[in-house]
Coordinates of C-alpha atoms and ligand atoms in Angstrom, one line a residue:
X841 CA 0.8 18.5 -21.6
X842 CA 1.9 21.5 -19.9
X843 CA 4.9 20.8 -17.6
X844 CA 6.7 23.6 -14.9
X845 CA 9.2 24.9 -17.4
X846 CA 13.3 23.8 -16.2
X847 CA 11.5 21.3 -13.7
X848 CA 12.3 18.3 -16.5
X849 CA 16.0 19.3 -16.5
X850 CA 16.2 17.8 -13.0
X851 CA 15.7 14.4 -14.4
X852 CA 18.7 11.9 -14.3
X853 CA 20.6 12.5 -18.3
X854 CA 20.6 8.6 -19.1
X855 CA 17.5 6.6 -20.6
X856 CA 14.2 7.6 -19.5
X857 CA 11.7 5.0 -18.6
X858 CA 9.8 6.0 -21.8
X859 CA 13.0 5.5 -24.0
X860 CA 12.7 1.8 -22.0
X861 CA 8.8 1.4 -22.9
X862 CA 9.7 2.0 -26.7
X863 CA 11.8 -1.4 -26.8
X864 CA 8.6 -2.9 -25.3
X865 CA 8.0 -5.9 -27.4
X866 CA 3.8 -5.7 -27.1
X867 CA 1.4 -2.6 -26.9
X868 CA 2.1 -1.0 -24.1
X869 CA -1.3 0.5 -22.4
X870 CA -1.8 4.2 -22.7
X871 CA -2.4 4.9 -18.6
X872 CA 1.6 3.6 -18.8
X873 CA 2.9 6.9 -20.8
X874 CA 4.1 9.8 -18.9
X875 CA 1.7 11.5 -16.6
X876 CA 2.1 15.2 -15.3
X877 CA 4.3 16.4 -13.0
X878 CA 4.1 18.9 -9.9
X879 CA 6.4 22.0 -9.7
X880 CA 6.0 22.5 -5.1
X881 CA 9.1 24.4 -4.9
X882 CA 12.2 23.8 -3.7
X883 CA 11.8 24.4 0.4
X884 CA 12.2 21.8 2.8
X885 CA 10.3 20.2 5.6
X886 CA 10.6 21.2 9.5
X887 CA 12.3 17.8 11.1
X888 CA 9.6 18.4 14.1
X889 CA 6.7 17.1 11.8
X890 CA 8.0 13.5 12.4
X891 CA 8.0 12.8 16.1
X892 CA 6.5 16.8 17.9
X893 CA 3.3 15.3 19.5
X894 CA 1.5 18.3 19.0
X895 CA 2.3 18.0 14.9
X896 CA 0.7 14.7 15.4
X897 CA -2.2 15.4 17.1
X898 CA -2.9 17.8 14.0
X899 CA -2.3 15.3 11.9
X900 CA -4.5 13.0 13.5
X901 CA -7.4 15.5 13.5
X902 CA -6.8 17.0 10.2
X903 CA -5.8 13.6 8.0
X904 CA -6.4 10.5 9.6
X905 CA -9.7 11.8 10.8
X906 CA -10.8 13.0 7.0
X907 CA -9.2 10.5 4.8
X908 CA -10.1 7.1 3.1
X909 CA -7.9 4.2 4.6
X910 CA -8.4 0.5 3.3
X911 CA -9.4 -1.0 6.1
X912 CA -9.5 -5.0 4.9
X913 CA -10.1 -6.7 1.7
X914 CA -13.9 -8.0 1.0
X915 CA -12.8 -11.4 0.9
X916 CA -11.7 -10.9 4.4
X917 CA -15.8 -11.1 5.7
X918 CA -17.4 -13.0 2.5
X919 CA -20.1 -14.1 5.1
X920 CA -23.2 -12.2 6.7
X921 CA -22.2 -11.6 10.1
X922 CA -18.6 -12.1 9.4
X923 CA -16.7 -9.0 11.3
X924 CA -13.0 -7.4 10.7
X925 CA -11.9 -4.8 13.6
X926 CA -10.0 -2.0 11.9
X927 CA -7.8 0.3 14.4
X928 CA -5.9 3.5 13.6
X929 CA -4.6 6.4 15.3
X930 CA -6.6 5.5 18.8
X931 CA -10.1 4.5 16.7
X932 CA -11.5 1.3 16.4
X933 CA -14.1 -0.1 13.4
X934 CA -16.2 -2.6 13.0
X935 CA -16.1 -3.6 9.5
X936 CA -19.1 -6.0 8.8
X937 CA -21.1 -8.4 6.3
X938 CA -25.2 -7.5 6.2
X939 CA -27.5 -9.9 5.6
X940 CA -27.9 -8.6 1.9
X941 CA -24.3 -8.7 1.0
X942 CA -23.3 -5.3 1.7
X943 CA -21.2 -4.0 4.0
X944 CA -21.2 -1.8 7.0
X945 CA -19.0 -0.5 9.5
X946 CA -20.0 0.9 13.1
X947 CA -18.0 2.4 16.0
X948 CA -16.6 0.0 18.1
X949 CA -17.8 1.1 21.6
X950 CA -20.8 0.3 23.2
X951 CA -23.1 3.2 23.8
X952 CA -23.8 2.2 27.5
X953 CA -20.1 2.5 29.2
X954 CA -17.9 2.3 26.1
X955 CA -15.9 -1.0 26.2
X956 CA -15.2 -2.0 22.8
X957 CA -17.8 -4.6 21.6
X958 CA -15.6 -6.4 19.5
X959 CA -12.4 -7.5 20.3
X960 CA -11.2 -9.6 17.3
X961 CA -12.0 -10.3 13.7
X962 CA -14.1 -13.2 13.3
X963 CA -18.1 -14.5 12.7
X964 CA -20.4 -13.0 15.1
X965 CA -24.0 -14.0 15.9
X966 CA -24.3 -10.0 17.6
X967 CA -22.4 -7.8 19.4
X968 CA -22.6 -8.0 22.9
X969 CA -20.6 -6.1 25.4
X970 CA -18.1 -8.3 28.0
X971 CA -18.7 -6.2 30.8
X972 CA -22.2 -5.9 31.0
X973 CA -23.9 -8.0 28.3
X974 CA -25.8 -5.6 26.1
X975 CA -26.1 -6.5 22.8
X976 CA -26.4 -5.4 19.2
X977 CA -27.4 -6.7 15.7
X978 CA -24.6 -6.9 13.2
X979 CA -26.8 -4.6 11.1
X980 CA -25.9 -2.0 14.0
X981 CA -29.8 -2.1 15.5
X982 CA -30.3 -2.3 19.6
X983 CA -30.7 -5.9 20.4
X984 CA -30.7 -6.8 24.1
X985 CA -30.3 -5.3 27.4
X986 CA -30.1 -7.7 30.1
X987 CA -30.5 -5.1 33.0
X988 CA -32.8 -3.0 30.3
X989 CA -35.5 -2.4 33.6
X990 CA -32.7 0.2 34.7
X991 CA -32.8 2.1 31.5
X992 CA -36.0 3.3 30.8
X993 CA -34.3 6.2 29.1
X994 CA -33.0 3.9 26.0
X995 CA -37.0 3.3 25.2
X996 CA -36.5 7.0 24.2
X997 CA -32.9 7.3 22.3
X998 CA -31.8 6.3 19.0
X999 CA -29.6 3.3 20.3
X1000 CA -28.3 1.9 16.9
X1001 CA -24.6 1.8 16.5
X1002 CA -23.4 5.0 15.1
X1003 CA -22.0 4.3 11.8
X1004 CA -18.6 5.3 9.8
X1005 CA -18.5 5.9 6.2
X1006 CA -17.6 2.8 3.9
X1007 CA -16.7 2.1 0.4
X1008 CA -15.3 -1.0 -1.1
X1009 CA -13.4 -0.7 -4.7
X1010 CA -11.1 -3.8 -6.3
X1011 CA -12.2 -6.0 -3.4
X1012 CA -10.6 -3.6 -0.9
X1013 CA -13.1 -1.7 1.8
X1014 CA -12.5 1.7 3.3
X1015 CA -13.6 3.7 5.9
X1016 CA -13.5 7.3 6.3
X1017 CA -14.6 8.9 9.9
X1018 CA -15.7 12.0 8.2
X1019 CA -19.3 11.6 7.6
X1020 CA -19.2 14.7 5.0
X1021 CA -16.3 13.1 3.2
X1022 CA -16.6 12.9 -1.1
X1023 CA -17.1 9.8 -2.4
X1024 CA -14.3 7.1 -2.4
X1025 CA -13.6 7.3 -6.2
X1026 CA -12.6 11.4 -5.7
X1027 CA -9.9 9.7 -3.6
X1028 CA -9.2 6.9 -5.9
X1029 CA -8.8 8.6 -9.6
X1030 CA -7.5 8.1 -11.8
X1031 CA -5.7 4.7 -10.1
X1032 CA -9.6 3.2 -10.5
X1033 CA -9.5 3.5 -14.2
X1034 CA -5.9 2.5 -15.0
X1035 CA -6.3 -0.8 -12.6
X1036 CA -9.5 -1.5 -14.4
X1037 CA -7.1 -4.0 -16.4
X1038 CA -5.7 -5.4 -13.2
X1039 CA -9.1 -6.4 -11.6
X1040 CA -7.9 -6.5 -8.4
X1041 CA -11.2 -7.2 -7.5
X1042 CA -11.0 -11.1 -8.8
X1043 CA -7.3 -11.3 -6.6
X1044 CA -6.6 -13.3 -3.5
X1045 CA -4.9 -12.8 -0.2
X1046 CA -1.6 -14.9 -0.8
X1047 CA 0.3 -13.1 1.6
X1048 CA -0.2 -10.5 4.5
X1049 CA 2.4 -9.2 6.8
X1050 CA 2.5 -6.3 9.3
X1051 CA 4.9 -4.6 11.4
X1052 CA 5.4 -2.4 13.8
X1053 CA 8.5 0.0 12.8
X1054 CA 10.3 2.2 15.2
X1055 CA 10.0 5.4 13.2
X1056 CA 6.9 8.0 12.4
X1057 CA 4.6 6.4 9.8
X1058 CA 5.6 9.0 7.6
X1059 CA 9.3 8.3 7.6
X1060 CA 8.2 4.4 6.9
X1061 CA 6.1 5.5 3.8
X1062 CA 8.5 7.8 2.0
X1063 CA 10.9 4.6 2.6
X1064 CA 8.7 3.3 -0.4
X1065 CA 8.4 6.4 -2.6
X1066 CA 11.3 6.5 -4.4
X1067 CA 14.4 4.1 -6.4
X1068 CA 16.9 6.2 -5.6
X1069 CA 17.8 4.6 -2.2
X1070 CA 18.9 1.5 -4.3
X1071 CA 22.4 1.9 -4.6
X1072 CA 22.9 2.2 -1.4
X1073 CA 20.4 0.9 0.5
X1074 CA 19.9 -2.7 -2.4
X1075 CA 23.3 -2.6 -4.4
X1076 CA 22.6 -6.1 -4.9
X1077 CA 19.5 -4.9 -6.9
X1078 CA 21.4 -2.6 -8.9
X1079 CA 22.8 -4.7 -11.8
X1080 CA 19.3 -5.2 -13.0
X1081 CA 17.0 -1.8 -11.8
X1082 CA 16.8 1.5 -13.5
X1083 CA 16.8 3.3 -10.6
X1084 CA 17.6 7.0 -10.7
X1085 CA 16.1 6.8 -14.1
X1086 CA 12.5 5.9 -12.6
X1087 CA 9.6 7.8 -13.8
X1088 CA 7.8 9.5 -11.8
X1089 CA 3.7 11.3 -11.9
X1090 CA 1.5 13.4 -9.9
X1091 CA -1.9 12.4 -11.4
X1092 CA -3.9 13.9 -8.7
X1093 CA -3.8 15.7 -5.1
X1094 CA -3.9 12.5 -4.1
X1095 CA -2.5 9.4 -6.4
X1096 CA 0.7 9.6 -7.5
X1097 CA 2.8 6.7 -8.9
X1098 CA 6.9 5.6 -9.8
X1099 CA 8.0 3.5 -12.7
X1100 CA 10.9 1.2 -12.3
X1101 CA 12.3 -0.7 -14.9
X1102 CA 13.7 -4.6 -14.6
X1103 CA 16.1 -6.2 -16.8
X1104 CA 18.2 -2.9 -17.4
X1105 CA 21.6 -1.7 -15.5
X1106 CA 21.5 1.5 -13.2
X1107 CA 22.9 4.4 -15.1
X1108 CA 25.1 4.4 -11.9
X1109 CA 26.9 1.2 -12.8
X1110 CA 27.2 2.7 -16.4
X1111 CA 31.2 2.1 -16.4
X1112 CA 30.9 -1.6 -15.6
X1113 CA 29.6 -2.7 -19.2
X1114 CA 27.3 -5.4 -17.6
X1115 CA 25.8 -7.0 -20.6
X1116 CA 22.3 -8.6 -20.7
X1117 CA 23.6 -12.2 -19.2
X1118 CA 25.3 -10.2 -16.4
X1119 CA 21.7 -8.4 -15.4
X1120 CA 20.2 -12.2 -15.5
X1121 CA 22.9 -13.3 -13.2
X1122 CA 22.4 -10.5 -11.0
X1123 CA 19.1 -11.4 -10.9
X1124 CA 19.4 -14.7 -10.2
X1125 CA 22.0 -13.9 -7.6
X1126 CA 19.7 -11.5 -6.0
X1127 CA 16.0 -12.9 -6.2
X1128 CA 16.9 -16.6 -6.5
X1129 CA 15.4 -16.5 -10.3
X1130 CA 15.3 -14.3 -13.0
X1131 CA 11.9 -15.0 -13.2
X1132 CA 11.6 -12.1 -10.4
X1133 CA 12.2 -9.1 -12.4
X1134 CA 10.6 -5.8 -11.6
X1135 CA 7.6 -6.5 -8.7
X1136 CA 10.1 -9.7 -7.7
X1137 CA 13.2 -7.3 -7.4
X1138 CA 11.6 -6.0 -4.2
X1139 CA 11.2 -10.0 -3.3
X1140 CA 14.8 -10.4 -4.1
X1141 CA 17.1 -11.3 -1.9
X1142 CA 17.9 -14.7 -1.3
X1143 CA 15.8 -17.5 -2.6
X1144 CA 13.0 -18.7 -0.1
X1145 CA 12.4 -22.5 0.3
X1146 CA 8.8 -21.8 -1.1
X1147 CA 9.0 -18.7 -2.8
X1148 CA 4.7 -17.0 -2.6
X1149 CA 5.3 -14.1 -4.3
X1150 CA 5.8 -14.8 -7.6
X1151 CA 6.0 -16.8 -10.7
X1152 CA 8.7 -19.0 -10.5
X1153 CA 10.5 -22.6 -12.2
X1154 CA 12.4 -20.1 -14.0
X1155 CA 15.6 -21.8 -13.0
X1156 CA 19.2 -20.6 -13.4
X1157 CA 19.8 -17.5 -15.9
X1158 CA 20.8 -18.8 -19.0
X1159 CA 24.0 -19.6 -21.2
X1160 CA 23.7 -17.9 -24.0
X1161 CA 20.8 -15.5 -25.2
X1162 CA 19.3 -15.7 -28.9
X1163 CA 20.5 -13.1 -31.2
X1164 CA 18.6 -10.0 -30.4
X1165 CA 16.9 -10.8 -27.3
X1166 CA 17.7 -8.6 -24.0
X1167 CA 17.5 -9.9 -20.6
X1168 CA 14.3 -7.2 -20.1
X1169 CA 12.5 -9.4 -23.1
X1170 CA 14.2 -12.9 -21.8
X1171 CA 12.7 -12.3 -17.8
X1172 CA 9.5 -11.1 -19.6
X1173 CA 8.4 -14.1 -21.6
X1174 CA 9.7 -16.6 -18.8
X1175 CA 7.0 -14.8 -16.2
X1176 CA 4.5 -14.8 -19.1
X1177 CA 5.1 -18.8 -19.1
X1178 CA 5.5 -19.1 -15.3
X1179 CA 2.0 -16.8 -14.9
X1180 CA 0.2 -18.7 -16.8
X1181 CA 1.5 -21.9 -16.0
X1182 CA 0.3 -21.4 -12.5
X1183 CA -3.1 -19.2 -13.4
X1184 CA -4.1 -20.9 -16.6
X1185 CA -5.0 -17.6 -17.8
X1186 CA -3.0 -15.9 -21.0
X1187 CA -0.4 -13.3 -20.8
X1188 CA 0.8 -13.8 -24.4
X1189 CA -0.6 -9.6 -25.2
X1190 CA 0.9 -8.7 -21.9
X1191 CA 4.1 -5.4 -22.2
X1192 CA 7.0 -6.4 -21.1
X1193 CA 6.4 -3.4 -18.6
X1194 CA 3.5 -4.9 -16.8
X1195 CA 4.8 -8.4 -16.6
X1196 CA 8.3 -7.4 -15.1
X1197 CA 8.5 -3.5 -13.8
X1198 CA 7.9 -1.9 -10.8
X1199 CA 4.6 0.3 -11.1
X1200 CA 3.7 1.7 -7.9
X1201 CA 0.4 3.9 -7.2
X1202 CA 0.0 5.9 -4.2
X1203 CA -2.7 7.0 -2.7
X1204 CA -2.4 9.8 -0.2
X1205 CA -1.9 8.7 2.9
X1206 CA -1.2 6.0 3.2
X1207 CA -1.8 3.2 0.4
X1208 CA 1.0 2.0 -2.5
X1209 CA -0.6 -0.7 -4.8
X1210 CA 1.6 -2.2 -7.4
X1211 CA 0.2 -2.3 -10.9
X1212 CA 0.6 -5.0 -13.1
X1213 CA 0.0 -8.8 -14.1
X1214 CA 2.3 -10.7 -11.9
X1215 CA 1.3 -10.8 -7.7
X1216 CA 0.6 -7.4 -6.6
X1217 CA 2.2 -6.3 -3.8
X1218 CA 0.0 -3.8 -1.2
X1219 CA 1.3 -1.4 0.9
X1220 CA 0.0 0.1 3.8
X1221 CA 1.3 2.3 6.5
X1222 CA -0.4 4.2 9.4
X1223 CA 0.5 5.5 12.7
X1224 CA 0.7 2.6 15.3
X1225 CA -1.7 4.1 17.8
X1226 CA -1.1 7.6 18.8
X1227 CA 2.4 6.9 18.8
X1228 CA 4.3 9.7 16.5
X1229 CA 7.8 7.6 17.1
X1230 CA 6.1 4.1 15.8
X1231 CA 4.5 2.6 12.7
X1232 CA 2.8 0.0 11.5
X1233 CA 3.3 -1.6 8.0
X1234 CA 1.1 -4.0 6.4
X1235 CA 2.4 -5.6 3.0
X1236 CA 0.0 -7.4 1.2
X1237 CA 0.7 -9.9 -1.6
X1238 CA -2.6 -10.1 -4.1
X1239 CA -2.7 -13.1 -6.8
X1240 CA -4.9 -13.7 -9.4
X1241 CA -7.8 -16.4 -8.9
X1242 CA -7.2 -19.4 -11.2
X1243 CA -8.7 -19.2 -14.5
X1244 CA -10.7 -22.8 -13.9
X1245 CA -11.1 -21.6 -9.8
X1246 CA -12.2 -22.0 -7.2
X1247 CA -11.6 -19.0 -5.6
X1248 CA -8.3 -20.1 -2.6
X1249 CA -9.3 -18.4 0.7
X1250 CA -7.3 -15.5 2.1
X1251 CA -4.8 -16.0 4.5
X1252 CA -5.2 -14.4 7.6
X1253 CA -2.6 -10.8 8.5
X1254 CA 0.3 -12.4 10.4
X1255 CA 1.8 -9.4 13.0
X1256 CA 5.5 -8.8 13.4
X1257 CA 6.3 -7.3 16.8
X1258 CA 8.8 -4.3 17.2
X1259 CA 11.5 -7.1 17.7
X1260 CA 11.0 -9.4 14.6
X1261 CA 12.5 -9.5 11.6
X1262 CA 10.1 -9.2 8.4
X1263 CA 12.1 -13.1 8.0
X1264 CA 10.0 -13.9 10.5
X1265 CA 6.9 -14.4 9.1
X1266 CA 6.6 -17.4 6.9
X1267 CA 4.8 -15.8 4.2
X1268 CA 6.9 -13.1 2.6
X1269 CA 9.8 -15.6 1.2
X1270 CA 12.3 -13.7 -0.5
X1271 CA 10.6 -10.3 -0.4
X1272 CA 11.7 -10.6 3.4
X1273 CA 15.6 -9.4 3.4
X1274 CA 14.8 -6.9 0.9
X1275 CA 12.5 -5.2 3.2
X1276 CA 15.0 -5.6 5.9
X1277 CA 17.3 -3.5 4.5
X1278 CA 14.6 -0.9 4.3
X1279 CA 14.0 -1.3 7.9
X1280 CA 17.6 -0.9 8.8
X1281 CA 17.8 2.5 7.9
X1282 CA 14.3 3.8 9.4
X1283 CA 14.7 3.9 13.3
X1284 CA 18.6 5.6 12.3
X1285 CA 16.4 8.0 10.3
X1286 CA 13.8 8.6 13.4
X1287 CA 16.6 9.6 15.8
X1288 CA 18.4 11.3 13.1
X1289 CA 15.9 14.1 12.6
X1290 CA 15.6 14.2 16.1
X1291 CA 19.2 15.8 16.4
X1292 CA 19.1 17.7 13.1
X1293 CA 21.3 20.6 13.4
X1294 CA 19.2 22.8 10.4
X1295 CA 16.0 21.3 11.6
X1296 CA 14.8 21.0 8.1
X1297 CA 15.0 17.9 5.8
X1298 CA 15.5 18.4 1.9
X1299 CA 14.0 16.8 -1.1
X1300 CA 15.0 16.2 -4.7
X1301 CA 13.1 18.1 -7.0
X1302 CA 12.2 15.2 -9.3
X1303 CA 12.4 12.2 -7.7
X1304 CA 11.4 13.3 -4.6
X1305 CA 8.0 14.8 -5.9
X1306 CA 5.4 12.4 -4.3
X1307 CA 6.7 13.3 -0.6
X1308 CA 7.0 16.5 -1.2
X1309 CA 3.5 16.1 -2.4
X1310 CA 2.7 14.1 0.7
X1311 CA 3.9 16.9 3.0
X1312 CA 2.4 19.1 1.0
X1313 CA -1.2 17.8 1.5
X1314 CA -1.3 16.9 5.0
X1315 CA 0.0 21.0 5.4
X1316 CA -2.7 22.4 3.5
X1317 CA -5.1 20.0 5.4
X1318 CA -4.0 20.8 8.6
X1319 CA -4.0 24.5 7.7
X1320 CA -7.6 24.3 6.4
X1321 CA -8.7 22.2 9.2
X1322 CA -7.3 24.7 11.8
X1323 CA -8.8 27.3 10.1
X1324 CA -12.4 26.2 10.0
X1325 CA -12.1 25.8 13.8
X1326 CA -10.2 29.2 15.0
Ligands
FE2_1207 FE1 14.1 0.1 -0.4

């Protein structure tokens, strides 16, 4: 594979997560080897594309308006008639169930004075307008006008709902306003093919949580694109997370991904000699069970009364570990054990990598979906409203239906205001004071830029490669959009 020549010698010196994947004691998947990299140059970023509103309203235009965004899970409307109201950036959708099973989404206006017709998720018989009672099928045709002897003019107009595009892949639907956008999967390669394993599709809702964060959406998401915040930001995660050695690809213009490896010390703690029962300690200490390697070190923290997120009756790290047996291989086979235990299905052929790392996809803009066996987390981050200063995150927990079934309903999105803590919601468990110590640093970050004395924000070469390529994108986006309308 063809790599920007010196760009490798920016990697961290100590053990790269392919050196880790070689002690992997199964067949580790080929879509987990080392993916391609992205030479953007070395220049940094003006500090007035996170809050200028007229930055924004370019972004707005030229992304948000042209891009696929998940807008809700299918199992969210499993129902004809059943109805999910998607907003973003100012816009509101009506994702909905047809009578044949497929799915449509509309505008969410009515076309006589453009009150929204649907004010929350739910089962609808129609839609029919609050103010003045006109009425459409779910399927989007004209259904009722109760003062229709005023209108003779609608006998003459197309008055279906105008429709937005949607797509639905791994159970997830998405919308895209830009009726001459490609097809979905053009966004979605090659994440499609690589989760193909995963079958997201055949996962439940256990968790959803959303917030709304005091900081552009774009300061919130490249929060979540790299490790090298961790011994900072999580020391407590340290002892057991190969951090500045992460791995990371740019498979596409669009997906790019970071591998983080469980069960092995940060080359930054290199002169402490922690030995493998120190890392289980430290994960014990930090996520309540060793059991939570890898996905579970972002749910670490301290041990929820009824952890959701993950496999667990791991119990206390051990005393002694058998001859030749690392604490990587040791919190491995006990989520193996603990998955299937809970599942019924078998994870005996599972890598160590996909039962215990931290493999996270991007897709540009706004999407992270963690790959792997044990409960996927879901990201999701957009502007909250037109707002350039606020954000909302959405982190979703996906688990794996039971091998015997039935299928356990989703749980509905519980929302966070401004003022609550992500401990607030009841469903996040341990996950929750990891993610606060996220949080604590974005609002500093927000008004930080906002007094910048170079007006320019810096990124690593390496590490720092998927938001450079996220800036990179929504530039050339918003250069080419601008261009086709000068
Ligand atoms: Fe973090």
């Amino acid at each position: 594979m063809d790599q920007p020549t010196g760009f490798r010698a920016d990697r961290h010196p100590s053990e790269s997560f392919e050196d880790i994947l070689e002690r992997d004691t199964r067949r580790i998947p080929d879509h987990l080897r080392q993916g391609p990299l992205r030479d953007l140059g070395d220049e940094g970023v003006p500090v007035t594309n996170y809050y200028d509103p007229a930055h924004f309203a370019k972004e707005v235009r030229h992304v948000w308006l042209k891009v696929w965004q998940w807008a809700c899970r299918e199992e969210d409307i499993p129902e004809p008639n059943d109805v999910f109201v998607y907003e973003n950036v100012g816009k509101s959708v009506i994702v909905t169930r047809q009578a044949d099973g497929s799915i449509k989404a509309f505008y969410n206006s009515c076309l006589h004075r453009g009150r929204k017709l649907v004010d929350k998720s739910g089962h609808k018989v129609d839609f029919r307008c609050k103010y003045h009672g006109l009425a459409w099928n779910c399927s989007g045709s004209f259904k009722h006008n109760p003062i229709g002897w005023d209108f003779p003019q609608f006998d003459r107009r197309d008055m279906s709902l105008p429709e937005v595009r949607v797509e639905s892949w791994g159970g997830f639907v998405f919308i895209n306003f830009d009726p001459a956008a490609a097809p979905l999967m053009d966004t979605l390669q090659p994440l499609a093919d690589h989760f193909d394993r995963y079958d997201l599709a055949n996962r439940y809702k256990a968790a959803h949580t959303s917030k709304v964060v005091p900081c552009n959406w774009k300061v919130m998401a490249e929060a979540f694109m790299e490790s090298h915040h961790t011994i900072v930001t999580h020391p407590q995660l340290a002892p057991f997370l190969g951090d500045v050695n992460s791995q990371y690809d740019a498979l596409s213009d669009h997906v790019t991904r970071q591998f983080t490896a469980t069960g092995v010390v940060s080359p930054m703690l290199a002169d402490r000699n922690i030995d493998d029962l120190g890392i289980l300690k430290a994960m014990e200490a930090a996520g309540g069970s060793h059991v939570s390697g890898g996905q579970a070190s972002k749910q670490g923290g301290v041990a929820a009364k009824k952890p959701i997120n993950r496999a667990r009756d791991a119990g206390p790290a051990p005393a002694v570990l058998e001859d030749g047996v690392t604490a990587r291989m040791y919190a491995s086979e006990i989520t193996r054990k603990a998955l299937a235990a809970e599942d019924g299905w078998d994870y005996s052929d599972v890598s160590d990598a996909e039962m215990v790392d931290a493999l996270l996809y991007n897709v540009f803009p706004h999407m992270s979906f963690w790959a792997g066996y044990a409960p996927n987390v879901i990201y999701r981050w957009r502007p909250n409203g037109l707002d350039p200063d606020t954000s909302i995150m959405d982190v979703i927990i996906l688990k794996r239906v039971p091998k015997d079934g039935p299928r356990p309903k989703p749980v509905a999105e519980h929302r966070l205001t401004l003022d609550e803590d992500w401990s607030d919601s009841p469903m996040l468990g341990a996950l929750a004071p990891v993610f606060e110590q996220d949080m604590e640093n974005l609002p500093h970050v927000q008004t930080g830029l906002k007094t910048s004395g170079t007006g320019v924000v810096h990124f690593a070469l390496y590490s720092e490669m998927r938001i450079r390529l996220l800036h990179a994108n929504i530039g050339r986006m918003i250069a080419e959009g601008e261009a086709r309308s000068a």
